[in-house]
PDB file of C-alpha atoms and ligand atoms in Angstrom:
ATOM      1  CA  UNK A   1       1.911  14.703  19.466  1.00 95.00           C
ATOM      2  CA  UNK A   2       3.697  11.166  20.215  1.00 97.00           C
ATOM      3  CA  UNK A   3       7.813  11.165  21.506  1.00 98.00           C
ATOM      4  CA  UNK A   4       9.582   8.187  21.101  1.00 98.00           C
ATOM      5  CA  UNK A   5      13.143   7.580  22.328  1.00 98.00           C
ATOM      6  CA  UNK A   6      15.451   4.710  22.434  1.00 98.00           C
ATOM      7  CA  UNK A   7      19.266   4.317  22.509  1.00 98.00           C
ATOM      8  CA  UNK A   8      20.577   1.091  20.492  1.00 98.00           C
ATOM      9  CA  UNK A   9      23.847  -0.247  21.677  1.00 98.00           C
ATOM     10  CA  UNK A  10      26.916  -1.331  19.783  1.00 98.00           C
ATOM     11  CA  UNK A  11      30.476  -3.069  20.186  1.00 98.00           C
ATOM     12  CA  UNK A  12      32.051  -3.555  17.041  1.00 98.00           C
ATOM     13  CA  UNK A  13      35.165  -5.926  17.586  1.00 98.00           C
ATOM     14  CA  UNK A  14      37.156  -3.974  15.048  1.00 98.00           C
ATOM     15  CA  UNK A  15      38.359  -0.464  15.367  1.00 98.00           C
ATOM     16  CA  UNK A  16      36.255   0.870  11.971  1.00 98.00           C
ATOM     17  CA  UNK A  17      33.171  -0.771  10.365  1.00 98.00           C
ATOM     18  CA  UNK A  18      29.769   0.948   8.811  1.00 98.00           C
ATOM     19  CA  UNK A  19      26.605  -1.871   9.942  1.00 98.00           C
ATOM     20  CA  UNK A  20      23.393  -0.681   7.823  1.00 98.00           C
ATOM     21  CA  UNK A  21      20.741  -0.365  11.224  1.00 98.00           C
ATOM     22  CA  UNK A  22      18.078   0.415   9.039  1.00 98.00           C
ATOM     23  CA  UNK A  23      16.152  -2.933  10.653  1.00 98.00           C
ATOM     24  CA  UNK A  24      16.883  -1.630  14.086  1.00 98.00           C
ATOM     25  CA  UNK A  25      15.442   1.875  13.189  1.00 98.00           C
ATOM     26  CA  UNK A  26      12.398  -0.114  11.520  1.00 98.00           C
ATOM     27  CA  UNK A  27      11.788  -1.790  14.940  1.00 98.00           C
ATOM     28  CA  UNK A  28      12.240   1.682  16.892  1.00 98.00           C
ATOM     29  CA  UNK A  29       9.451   2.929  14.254  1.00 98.00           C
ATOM     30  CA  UNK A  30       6.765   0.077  14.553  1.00 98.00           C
ATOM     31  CA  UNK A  31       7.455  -0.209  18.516  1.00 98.00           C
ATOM     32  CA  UNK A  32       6.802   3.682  18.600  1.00 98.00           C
ATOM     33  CA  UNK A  33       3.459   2.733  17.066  1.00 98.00           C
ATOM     34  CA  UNK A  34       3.688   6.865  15.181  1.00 98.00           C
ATOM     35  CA  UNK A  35       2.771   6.938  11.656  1.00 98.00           C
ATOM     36  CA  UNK A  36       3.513  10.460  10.457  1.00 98.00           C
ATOM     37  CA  UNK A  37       6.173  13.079  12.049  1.00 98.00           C
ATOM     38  CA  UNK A  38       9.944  12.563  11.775  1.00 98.00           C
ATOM     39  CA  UNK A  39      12.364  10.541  12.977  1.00 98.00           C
ATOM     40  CA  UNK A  40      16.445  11.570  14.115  1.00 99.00           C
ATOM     41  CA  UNK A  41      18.852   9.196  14.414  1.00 99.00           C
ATOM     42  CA  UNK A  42      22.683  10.214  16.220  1.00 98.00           C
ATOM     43  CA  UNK A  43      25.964   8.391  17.072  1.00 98.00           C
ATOM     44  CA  UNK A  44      26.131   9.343  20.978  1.00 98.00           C
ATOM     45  CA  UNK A  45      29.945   9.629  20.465  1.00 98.00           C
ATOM     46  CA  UNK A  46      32.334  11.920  18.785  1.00 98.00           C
ATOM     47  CA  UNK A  47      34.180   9.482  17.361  1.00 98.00           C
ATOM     48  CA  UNK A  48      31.175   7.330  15.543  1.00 98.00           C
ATOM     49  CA  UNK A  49      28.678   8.418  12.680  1.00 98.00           C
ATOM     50  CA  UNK A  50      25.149   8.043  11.425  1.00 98.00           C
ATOM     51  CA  UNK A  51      24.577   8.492   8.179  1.00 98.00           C
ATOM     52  CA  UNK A  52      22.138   7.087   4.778  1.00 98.00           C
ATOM     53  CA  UNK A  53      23.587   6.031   1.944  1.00 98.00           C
ATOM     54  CA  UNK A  54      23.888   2.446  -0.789  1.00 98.00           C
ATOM     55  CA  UNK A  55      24.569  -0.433   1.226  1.00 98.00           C
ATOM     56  CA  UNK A  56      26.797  -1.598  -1.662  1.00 98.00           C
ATOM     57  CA  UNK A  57      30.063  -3.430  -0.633  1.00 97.00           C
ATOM     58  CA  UNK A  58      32.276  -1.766  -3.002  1.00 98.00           C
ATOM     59  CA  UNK A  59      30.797   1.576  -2.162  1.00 98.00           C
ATOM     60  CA  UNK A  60      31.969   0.514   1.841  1.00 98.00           C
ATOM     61  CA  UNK A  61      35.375  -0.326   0.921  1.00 98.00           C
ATOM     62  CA  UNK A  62      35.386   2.910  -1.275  1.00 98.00           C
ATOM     63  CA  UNK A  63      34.501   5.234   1.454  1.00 98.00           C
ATOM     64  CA  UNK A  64      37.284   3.015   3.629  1.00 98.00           C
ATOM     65  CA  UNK A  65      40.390   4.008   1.411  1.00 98.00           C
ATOM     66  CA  UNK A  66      38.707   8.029   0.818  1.00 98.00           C
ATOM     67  CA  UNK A  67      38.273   8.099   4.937  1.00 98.00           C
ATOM     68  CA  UNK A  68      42.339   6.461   5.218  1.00 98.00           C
ATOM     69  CA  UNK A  69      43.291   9.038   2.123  1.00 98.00           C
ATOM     70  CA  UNK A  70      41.914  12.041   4.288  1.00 98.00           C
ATOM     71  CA  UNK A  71      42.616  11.292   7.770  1.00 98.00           C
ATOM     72  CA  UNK A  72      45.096   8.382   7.782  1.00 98.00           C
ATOM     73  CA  UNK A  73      45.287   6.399  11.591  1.00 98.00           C
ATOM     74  CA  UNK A  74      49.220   5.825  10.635  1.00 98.00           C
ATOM     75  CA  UNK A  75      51.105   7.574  12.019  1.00 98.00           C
ATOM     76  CA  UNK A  76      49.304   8.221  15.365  1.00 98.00           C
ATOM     77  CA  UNK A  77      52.089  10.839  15.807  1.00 98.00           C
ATOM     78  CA  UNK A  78      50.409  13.017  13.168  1.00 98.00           C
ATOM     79  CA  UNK A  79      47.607  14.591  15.454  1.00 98.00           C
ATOM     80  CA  UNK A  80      48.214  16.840  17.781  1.00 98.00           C
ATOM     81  CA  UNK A  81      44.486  15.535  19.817  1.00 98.00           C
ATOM     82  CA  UNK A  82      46.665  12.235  20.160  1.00 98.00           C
ATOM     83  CA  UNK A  83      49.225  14.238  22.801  1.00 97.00           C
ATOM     84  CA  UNK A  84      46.600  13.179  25.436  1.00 94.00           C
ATOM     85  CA  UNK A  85      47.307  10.066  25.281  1.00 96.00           C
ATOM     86  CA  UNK A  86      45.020   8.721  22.730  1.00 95.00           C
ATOM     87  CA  UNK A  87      45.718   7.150  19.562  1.00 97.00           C
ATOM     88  CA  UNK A  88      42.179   8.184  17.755  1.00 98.00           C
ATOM     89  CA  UNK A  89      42.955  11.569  16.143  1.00 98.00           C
ATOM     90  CA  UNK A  90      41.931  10.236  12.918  1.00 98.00           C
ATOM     91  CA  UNK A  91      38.872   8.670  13.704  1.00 98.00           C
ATOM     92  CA  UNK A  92      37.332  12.608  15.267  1.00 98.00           C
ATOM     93  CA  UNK A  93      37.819  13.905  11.630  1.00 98.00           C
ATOM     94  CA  UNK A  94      36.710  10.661  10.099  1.00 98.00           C
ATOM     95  CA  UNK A  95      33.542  10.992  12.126  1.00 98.00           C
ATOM     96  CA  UNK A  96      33.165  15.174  11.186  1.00 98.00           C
ATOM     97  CA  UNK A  97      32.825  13.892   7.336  1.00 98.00           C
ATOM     98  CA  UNK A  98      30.658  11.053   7.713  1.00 98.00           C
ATOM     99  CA  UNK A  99      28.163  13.237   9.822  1.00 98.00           C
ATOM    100  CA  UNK A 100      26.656  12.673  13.102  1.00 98.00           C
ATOM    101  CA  UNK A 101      23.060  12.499  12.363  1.00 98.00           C
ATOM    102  CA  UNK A 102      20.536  11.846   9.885  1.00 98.00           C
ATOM    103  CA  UNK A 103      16.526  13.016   9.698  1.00 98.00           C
ATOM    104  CA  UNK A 104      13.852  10.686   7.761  1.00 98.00           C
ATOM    105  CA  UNK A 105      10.806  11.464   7.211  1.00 98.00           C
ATOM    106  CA  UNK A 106       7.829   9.096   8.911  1.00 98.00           C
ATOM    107  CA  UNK A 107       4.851   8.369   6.174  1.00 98.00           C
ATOM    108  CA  UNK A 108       2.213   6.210   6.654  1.00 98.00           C
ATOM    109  CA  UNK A 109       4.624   3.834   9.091  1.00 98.00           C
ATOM    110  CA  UNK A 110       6.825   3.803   7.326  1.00 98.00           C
ATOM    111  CA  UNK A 111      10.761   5.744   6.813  1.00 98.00           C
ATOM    112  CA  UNK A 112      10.094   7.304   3.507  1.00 98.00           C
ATOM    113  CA  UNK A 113      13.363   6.799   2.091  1.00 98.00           C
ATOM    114  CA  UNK A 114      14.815   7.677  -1.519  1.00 98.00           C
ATOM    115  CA  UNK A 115      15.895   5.118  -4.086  1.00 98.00           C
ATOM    116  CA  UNK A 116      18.418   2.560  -1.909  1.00 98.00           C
ATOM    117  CA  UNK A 117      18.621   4.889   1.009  1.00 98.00           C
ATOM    118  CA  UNK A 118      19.852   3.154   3.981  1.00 98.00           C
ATOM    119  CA  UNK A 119      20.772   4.278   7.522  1.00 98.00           C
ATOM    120  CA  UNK A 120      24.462   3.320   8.400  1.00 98.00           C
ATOM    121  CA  UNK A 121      26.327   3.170  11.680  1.00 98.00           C
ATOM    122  CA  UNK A 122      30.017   4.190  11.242  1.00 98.00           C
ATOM    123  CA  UNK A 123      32.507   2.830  13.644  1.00 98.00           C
ATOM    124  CA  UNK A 124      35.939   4.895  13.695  1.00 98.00           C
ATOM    125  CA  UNK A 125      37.167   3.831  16.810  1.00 98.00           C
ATOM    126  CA  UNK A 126      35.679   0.677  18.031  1.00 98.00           C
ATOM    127  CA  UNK A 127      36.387  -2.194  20.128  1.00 98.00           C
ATOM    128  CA  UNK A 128      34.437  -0.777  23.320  1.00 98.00           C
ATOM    129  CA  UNK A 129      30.493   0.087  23.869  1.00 98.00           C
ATOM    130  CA  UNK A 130      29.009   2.864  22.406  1.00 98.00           C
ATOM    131  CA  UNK A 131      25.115   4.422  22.037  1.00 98.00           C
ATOM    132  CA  UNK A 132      23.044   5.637  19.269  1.00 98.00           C
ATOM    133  CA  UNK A 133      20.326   7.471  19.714  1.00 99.00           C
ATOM    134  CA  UNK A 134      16.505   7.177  18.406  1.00 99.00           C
ATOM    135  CA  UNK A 135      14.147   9.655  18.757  1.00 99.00           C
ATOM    136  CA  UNK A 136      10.840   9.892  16.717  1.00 98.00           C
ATOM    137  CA  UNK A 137       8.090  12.662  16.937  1.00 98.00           C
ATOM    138  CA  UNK A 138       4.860  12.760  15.647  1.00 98.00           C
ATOM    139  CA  UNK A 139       1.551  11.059  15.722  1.00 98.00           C
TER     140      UNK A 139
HETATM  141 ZN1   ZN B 201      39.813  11.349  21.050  1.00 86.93          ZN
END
């Protein structure tokens, strides 16, 4: 059995975003040179997600105003984690729905993905340097 592991970095300049990283994941897979096992994919920070889904603009925006509905980042005041100081209460429960990681299978090279699947990055509390984490098993 092959391991491959590799952490991708991103710095979002805005405090939320979702980037699809599927190509990034694609390059982790054909630089891994494995062509059947699986393949995990995690945000390295409790305050970011990984997770597959339509990359479909409206759908973004959608998830956007259900993540603000839920766990609004007005007013700060609201969470009790933000008495130490920090102002990113929301974006812990935004991550907790969004999920941390996601699994794909590895077939023939390739991620074997449903109908539109794509892997996102979600940002909830950007603006610095953070890590996600790629690692792929298999031979
Ligand atoms: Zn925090």
């Amino acid at each position: 059995m092959r391991s491959y592991r590799k952490e991708l970095w991103f710095n979002i300049p805005a405090r939320r975003a979702f980037v699809n990283i599927t190509p990034q994941i694609e390059e982790c897979l054909r630089e891994s040179g494995i062509k059947n096992g699986l393949l995990l994919c995690n945000a390295m920070h409790i305050t970011a997600s990984v997770f597959i889904n339509d990359d479909e603009s409206g759908l973004h925006l959608d998830y956007e105003a259900w993540l603000e509905k839920l766990a609004p980042h007005e007013p700060v005041s609201q969470y009790l984690h933000n008495r130490t100081g920090e102002d990113n209460g929301d974006a812990h429960l935004k991550r907790q729905v969004m999920g941390r990681e996601v699994v794909v299978a590895i077939t023939e090279g390739k991620l074997d993905f449903g109908t539109w699947e794509q892997i996102f990055y979600g940002e909830f509390d950007g603006r610095r340097k953070k890590r996600v984490l790629v690692k792929i098993i298999g031979e």
